[in-house]
Coordinates of C-alpha atoms in Angstrom, one line a residue:
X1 CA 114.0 141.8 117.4
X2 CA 113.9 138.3 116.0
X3 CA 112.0 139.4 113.3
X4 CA 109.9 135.9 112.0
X5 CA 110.9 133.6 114.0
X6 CA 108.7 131.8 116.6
X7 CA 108.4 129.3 119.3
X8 CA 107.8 126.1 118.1
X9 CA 106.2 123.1 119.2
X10 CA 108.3 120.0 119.7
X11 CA 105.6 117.6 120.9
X12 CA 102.1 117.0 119.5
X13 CA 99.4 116.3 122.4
X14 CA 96.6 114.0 120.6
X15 CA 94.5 114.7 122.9
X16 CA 93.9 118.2 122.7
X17 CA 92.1 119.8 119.3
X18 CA 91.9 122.7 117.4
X19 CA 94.8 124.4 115.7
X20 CA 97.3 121.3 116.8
X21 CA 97.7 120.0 113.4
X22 CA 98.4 123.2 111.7
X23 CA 101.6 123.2 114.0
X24 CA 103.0 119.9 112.2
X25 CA 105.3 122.0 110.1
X26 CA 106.8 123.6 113.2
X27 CA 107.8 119.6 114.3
X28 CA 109.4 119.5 110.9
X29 CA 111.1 122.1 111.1
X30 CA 112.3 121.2 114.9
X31 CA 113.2 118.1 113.6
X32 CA 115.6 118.9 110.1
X33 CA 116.4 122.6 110.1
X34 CA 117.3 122.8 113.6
X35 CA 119.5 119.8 112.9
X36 CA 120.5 120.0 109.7
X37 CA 121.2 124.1 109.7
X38 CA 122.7 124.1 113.1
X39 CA 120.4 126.6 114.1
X40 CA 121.0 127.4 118.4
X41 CA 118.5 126.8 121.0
X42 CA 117.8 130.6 121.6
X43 CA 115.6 131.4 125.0
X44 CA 112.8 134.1 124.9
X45 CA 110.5 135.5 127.1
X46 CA 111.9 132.9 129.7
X47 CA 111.2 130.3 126.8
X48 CA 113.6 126.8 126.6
X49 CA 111.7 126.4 123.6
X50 CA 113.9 126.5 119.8
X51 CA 113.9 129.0 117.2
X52 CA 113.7 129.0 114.0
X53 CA 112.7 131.1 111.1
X54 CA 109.2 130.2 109.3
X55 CA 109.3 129.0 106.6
X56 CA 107.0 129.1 103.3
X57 CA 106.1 127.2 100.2
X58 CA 107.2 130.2 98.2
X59 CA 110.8 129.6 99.3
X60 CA 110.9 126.7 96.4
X61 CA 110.6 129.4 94.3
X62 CA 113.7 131.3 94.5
X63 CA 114.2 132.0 98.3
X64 CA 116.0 129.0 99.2
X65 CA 118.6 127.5 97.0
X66 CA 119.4 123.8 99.2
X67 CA 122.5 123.1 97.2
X68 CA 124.0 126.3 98.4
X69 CA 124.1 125.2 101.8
X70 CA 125.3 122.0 101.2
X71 CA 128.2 120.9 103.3
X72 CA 129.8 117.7 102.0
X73 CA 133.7 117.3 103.3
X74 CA 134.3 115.3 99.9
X75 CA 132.1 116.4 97.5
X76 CA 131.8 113.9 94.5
X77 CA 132.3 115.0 90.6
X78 CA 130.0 114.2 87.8
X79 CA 132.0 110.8 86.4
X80 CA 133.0 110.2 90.3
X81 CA 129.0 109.9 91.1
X82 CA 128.6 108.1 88.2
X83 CA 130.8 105.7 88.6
X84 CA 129.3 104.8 91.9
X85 CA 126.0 104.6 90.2
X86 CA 126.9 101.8 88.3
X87 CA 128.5 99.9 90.9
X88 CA 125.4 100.1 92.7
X89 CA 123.3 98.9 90.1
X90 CA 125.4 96.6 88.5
X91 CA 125.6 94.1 91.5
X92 CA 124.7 89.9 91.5
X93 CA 121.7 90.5 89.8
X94 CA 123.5 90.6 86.7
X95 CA 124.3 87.2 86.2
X96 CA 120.1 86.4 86.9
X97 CA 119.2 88.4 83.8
X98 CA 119.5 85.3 81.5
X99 CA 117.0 83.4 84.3
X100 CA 114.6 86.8 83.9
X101 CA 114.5 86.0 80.1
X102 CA 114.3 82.3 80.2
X103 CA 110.9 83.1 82.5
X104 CA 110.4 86.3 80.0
X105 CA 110.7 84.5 76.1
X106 CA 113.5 86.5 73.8
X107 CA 111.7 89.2 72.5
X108 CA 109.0 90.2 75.4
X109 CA 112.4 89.8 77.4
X110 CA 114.2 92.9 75.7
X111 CA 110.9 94.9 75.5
X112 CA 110.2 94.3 79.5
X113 CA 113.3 94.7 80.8
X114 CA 113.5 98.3 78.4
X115 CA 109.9 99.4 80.1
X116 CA 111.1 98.4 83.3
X117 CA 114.2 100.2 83.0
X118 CA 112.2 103.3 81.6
X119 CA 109.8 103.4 84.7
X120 CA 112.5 102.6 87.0
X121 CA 114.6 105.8 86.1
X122 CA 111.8 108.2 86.0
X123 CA 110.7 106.8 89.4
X124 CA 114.2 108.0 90.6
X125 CA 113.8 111.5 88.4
X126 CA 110.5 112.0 91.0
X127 CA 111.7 111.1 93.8
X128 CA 114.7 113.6 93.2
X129 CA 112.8 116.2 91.9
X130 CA 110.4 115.8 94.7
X131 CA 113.7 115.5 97.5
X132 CA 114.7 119.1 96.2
X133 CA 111.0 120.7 96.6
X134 CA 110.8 119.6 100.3
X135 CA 114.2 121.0 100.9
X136 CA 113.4 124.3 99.3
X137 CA 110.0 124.2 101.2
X138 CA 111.2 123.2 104.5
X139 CA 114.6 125.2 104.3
X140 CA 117.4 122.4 104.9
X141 CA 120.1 121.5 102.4
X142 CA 119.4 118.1 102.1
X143 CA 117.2 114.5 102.6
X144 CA 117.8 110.9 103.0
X145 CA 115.4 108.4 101.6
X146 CA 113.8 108.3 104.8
X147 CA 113.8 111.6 105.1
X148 CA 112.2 112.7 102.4
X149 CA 109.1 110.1 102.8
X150 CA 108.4 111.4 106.1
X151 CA 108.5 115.2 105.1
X152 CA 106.2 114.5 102.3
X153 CA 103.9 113.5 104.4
X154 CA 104.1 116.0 106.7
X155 CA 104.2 119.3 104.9
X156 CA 101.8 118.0 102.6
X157 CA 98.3 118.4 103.2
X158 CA 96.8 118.1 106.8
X159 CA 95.1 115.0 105.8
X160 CA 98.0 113.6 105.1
X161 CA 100.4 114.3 107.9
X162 CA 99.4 111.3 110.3
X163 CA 100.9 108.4 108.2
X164 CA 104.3 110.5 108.1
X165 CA 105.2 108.2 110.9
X166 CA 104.2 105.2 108.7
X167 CA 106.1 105.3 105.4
X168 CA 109.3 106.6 107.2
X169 CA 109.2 103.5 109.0
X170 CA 107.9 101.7 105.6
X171 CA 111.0 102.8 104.1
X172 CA 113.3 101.3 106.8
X173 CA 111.5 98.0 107.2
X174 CA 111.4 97.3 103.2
X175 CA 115.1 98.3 102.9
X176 CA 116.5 96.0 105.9
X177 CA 114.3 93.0 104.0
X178 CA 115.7 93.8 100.6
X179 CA 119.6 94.5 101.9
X180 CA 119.0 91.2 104.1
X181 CA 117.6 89.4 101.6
X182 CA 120.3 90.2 99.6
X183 CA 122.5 88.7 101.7
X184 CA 120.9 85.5 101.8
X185 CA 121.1 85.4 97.8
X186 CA 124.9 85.8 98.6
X187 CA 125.0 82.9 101.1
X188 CA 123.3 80.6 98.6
X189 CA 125.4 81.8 95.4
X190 CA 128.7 81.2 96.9
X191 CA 127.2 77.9 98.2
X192 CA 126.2 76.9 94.7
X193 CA 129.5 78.1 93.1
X194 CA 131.9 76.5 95.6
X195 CA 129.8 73.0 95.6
X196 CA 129.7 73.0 91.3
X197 CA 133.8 73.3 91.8
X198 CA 134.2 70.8 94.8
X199 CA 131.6 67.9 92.9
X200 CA 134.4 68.0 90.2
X201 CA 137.5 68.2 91.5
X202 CA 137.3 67.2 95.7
X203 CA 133.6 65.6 96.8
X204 CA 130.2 65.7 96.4
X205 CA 128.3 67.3 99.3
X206 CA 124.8 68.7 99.7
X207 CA 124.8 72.7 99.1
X208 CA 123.5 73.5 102.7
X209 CA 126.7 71.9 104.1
X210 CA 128.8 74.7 102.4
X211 CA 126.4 77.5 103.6
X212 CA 126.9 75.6 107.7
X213 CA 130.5 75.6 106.8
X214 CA 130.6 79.2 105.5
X215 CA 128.8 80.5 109.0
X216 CA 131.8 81.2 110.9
X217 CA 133.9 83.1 108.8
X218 CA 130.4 84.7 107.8
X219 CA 130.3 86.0 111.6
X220 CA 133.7 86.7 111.6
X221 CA 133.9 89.2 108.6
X222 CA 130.5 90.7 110.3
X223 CA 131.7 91.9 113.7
X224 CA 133.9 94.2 111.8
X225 CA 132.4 97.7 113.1
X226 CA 133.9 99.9 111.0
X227 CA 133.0 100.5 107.6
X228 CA 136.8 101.6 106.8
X229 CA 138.2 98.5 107.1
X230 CA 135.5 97.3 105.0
X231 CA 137.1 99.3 101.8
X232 CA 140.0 97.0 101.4
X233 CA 137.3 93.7 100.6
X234 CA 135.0 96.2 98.5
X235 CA 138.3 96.9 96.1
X236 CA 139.5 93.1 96.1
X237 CA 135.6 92.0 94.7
X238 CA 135.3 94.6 92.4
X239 CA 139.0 93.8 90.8
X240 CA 137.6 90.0 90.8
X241 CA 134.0 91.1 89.0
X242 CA 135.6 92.5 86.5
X243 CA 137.6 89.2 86.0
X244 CA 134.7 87.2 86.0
X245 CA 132.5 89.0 84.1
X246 CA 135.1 89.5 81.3
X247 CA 135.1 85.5 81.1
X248 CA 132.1 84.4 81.3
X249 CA 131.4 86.8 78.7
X250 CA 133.7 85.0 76.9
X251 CA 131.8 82.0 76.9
X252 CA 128.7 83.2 76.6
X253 CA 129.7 84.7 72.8
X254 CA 130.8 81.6 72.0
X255 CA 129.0 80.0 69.4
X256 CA 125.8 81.5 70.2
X257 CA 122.7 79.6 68.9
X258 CA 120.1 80.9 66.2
X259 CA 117.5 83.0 67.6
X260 CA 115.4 80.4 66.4
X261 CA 116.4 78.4 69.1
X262 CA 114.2 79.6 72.4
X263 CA 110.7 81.1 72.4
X264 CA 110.3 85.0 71.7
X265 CA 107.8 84.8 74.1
X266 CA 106.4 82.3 77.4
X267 CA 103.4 81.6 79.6
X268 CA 101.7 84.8 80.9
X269 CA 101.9 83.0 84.4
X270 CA 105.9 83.0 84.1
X271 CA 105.6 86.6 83.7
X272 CA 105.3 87.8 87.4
X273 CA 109.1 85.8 88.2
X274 CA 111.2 88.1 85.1
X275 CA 109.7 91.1 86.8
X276 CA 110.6 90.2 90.5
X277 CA 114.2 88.8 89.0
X278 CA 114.4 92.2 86.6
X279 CA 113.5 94.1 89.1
X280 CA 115.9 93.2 91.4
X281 CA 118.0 93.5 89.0
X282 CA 117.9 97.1 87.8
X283 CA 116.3 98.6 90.7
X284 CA 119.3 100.9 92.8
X285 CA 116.7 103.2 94.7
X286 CA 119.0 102.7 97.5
X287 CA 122.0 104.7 96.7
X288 CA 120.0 107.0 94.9
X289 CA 119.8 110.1 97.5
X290 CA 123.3 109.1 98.9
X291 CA 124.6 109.7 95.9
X292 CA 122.8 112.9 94.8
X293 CA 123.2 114.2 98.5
X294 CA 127.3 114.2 98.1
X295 CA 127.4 115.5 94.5
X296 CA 129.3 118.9 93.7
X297 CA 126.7 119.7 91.3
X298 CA 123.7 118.1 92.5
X299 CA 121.7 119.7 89.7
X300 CA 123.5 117.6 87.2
X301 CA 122.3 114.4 88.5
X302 CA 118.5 114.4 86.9
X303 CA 117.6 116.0 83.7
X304 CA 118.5 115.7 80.3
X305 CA 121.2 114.5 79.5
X306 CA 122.3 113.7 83.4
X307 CA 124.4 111.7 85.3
X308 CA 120.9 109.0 86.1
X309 CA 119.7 109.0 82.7
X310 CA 123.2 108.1 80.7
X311 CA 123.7 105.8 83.7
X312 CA 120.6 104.0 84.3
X313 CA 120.8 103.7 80.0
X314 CA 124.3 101.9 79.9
X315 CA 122.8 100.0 83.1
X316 CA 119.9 98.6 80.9
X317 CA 122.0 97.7 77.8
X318 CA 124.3 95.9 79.7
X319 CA 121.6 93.8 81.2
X320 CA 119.9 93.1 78.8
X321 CA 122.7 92.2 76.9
X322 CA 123.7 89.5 79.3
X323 CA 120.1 88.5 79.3
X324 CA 119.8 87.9 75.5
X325 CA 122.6 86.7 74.8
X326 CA 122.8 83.8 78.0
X327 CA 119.3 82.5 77.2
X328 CA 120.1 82.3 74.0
X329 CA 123.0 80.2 74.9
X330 CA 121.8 77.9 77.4
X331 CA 118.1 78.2 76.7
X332 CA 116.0 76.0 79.0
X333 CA 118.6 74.8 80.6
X334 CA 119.9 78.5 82.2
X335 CA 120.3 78.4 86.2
X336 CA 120.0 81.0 88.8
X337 CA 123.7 82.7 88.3
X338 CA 124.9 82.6 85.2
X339 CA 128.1 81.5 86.0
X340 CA 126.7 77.9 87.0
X341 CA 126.5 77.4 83.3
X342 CA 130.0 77.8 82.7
X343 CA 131.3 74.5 81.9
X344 CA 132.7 72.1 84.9
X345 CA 135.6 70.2 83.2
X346 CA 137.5 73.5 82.1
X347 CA 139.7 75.2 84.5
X348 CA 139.5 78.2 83.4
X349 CA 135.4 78.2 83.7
X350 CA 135.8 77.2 87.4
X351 CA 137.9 79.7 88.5
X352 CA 135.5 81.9 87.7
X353 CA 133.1 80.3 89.8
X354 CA 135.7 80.4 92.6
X355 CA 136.6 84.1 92.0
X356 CA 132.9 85.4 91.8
X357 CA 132.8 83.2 94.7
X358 CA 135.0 85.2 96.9
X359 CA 134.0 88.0 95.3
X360 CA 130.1 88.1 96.7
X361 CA 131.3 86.5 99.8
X362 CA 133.4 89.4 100.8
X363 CA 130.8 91.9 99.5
X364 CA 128.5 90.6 102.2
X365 CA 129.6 92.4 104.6
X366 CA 129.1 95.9 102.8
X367 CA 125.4 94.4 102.1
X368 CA 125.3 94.0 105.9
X369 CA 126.2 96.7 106.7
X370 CA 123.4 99.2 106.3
X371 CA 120.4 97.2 107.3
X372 CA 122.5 96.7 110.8
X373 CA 122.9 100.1 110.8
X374 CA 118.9 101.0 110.5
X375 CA 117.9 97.7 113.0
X376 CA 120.9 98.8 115.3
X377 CA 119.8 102.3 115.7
X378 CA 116.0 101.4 116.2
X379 CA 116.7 98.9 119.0
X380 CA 120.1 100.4 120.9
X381 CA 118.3 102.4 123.2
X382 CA 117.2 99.2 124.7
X383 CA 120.4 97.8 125.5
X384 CA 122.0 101.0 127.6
X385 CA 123.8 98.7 130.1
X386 CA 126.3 97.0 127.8
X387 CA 125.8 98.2 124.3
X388 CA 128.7 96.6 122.7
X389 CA 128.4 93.4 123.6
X390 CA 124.4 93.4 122.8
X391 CA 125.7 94.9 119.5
X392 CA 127.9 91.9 118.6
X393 CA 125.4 89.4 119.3
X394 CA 122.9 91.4 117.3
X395 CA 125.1 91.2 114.7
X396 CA 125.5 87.1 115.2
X397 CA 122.2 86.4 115.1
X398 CA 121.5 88.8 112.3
X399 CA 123.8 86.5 110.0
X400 CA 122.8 83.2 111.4
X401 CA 119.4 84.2 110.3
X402 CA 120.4 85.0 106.9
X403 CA 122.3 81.7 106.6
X404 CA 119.1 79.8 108.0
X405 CA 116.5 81.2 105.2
X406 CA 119.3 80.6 102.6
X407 CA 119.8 76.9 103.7
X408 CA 115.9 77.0 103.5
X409 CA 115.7 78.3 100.2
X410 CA 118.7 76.9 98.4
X411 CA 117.8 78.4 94.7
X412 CA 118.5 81.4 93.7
X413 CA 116.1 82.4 91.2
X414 CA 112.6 82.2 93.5
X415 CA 114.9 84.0 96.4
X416 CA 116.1 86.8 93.9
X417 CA 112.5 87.0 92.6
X418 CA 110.8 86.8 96.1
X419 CA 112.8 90.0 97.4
X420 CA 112.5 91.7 93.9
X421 CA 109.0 92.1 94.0
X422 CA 108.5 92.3 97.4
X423 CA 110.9 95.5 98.7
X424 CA 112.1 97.1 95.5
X425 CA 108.3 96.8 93.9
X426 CA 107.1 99.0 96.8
X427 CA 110.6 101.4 97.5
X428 CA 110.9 101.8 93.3
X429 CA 107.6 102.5 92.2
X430 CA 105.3 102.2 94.0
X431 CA 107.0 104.9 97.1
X432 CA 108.3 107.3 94.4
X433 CA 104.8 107.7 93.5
X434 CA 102.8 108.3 96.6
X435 CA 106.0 110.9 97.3
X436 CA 105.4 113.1 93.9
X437 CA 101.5 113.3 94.7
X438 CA 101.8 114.6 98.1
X439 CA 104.4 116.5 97.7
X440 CA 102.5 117.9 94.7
X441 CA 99.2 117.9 95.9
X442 CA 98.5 121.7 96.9
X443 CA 101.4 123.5 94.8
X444 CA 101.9 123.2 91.9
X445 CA 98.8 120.9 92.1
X446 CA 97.6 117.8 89.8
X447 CA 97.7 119.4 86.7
X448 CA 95.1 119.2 84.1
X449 CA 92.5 116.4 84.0
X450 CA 94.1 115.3 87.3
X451 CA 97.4 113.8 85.2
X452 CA 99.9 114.2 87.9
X453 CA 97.3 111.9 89.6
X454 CA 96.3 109.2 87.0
X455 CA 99.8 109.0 85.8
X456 CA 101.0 107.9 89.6
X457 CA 98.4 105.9 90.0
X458 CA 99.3 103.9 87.4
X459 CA 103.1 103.8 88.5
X460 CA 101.4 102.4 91.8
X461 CA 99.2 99.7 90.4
X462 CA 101.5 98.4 88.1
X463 CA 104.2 98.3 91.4
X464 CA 101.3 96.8 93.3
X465 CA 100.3 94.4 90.2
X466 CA 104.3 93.7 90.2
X467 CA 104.4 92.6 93.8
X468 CA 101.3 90.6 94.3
X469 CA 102.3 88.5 91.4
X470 CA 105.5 88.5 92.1
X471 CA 105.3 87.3 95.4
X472 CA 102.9 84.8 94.7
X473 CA 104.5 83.2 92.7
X474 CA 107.8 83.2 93.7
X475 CA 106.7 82.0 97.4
X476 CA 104.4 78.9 94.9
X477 CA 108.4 77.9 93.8
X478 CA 110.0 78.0 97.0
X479 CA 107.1 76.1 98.5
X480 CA 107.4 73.3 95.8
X481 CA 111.1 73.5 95.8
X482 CA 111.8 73.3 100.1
X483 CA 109.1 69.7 99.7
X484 CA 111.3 68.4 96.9

């Protein structure tokens, strides 16, 4: 009568041994195709226990197409989705690509930050490719980031399945420190931008008086709850980006100086702060699945020529144009944003700084909004009584935090470089990598001479290389910089 399917297990007793673990794909599947296909509780045998068919790694190969039962109410076009890719790569870190190559030299600068690009984008083409396998092979139409790290693990090989738990939650934990550390770059570049305007024309006033007297309308902006009414700011910074960037470009091609002028190449111990800064910069792991998940044509968004690959190029040119030519135009003397270089006895120059500014400032609260979202739903269960009013303080104390590290760590360039190689090193390359083996490990294996494995390993030591480095050194200038 019900054909295949079977009773499954929805909780695993450690305790007991045996067959146990050969039941973790039947938790997988409790978990996402019972959710995510809207399969019914059906009762058997007296049985409260779910149903659902079995499932196979042969249905990769033809039985199950994912993108065919896809349900998106507003699906996304090919030139919608990449439009939204490169407003989620091209964000602040932008105007720190000139910083990356002052730490970088000219030359190594271009090469690195093309590499980095390169093994960026393929990280995303395996962590897509490897999304769409566990969907065929556990049967549901699609996977968020999360998502797809957990399943990895778990309908990969037994060995494997116990740290499912692990880089789910790896996932989360890096992504709130990356989005929340992004937000206290923001606090610190409007600080920066608004004091460089006010020394000229108003007062001169320490930088971590501006972030205090930002706090409030920080808090304000952030016990918005709904991400609607969040649209209207995201237009108004965009429209004022564009402004700035158009401007400041302006400058920047302005009497450029001989290549002559700054080193093709720096220190080796420089090195590990352009990759946490480039890094930062080019890495948008984040809105990777989101964006693939809501495409019409999902297919379209990896391959050759696809929607990633023409927009993680345009991505890479852009930045590192902005980083040749803005070291090569302020040299040694380059700050933290690029727009603190602008001149500050030309009005024109500081409006920018006022519009980029407002700009980042009421971008925050998008930046906000996700990590919330992931500490929110981790910790709401604790607060059954009055969940509203625990969620607005949550949300106070979330943004006084930020605003505290900022006024600790009032440069941008160790901040952006601290949370470059720290998250995005490990969600970027070095996650995407441990995904594609796992998921590869038993079918269709590690190819010949292991390569599938040597080649990931090296993707992971060079993301572990990255963020060791990185870190280090970036937490040695932050050190020096909070005793000055």
């Amino acid at each position: 009568m019900y054909g295949s399917m079977r009773p499954i297990i929805t909780e695993l007793d450690n305790n007991k041994k045996g067959s146990i673990r050969t039941d973790v794909a039947d938790l997988v599947m409790v978990k996402y195709k019972c959710s995510s296909n809207g399969v019914p509780i059906t009762q058997t045998n007296g049985s409260t226990l779910p149903l659902v068919s079995s499932t196979s790694k042969d249905a990769e190969f033809g039985g199950y197409n994912p993108f065919d039962h896809r349900t998106v109410q507003y699906p996304t076009t090919d030139m919608e989705t990449f439009i939204h890719l490169l407003k989620g790569s091209l964000g602040s870190g932008i105007l720190a690509m000139p910083l990356a190559f002052m730490n970088a030299g000219l030359v190594f600068g271009l090469v690195a930050t093309a590499m980095i690009g390169f093994v960026c984008t393929y990280c995303v083409h395996i962590l897509v490719k490897s999304s769409h396998k566990l969907c065929r092979r556990m049967q549901v139409p699609a996977l968020g980031f999360a998502d797809v790290a957990e399943v990895a693990f778990l309908a990969g090989p037994p060995a494997f399945h116990k740290f499912s738990g692990l880089f789910r939650g790896l996932v989360n934990t890096f992504l709130t420190i990356d989005l929340l550390g992004c937000c206290c770059v923001y606090i610190v570049f409007v600080a920066k931008n608004i004091k460089q305007v006010m020394d000229e024309y108003v007062l001169e006033l320490n930088v971590r008086w501006y972030m205090l007297m930002m706090l409030p309308l920080v808090i304000a902006m952030n016990l918005i709850r709904n991400l609607k009414y969040l649209a209207p700011f995201s237009m108004i910074a965009n429209f004022l980006v564009g402004i700035c960037m158009t401007i400041t470009f302006w400058y920047v091609f302005q009497d450029v100086p001989s290549t002559k002028s700054v080193p093709y190449i720096t220190d080796w111990h420089k090195w590990p702060l352009f990759f946490g800064t480039a890094i930062f910069a080019l890495e948008g792991i984040g809105v990777v699945m989101p964006l693939e998940n809501n495409m019409k044509t999902p297919q379209h968004f990896i391959g050759c020529p696809s929607v990633l690959n023409i927009g993680m190029f345009i991505v890479v040119l852009l930045y590192s144009t902005v980083g040749l030519f803005g070291f090569l135009k302020y040299g040694d003397k380059t700050e933290g944003s690029i727009t603190l270089n602008l001149p500050k006895d030309q009005l024109l120059a500081q409006s920018v700084k006022v519009m980029i500014a407002i700009a980042i400032f009421l971008t925050y609260s998008l930046q906000f909004y996700v990590p919330f979202e992931i500490i929110w739903k981790g910790t709401k269960h604790r607060f059954t009584s009055h969940p509203i009013l625990f969620e607005y303080l949550l949300r106070v104390f979330l943004v006084v935090c930020t605003v505290i590290v900022a006024i600790a760590c009032p440069n941008l360039g160790p901040v952006i470089s601290l949370v470059g190689a720290l998250c995005l090193s490990f969600l970027g390359l070095i996650l995407p990598s441990c995904i594609d083996l796992v998921t590869c490990w038993e079918e269709p294996g590690l190819g010949r001479g292991y390569w599938r494995l040597w080649k990931n390993l090296a993707i992971i030591m060079f993301g572990i290389l990255g963020l060791v480095t990185g870190v280090y050194s970036s937490v040695l200038d932050i050190i020096v910089q909070f005793n000055q």
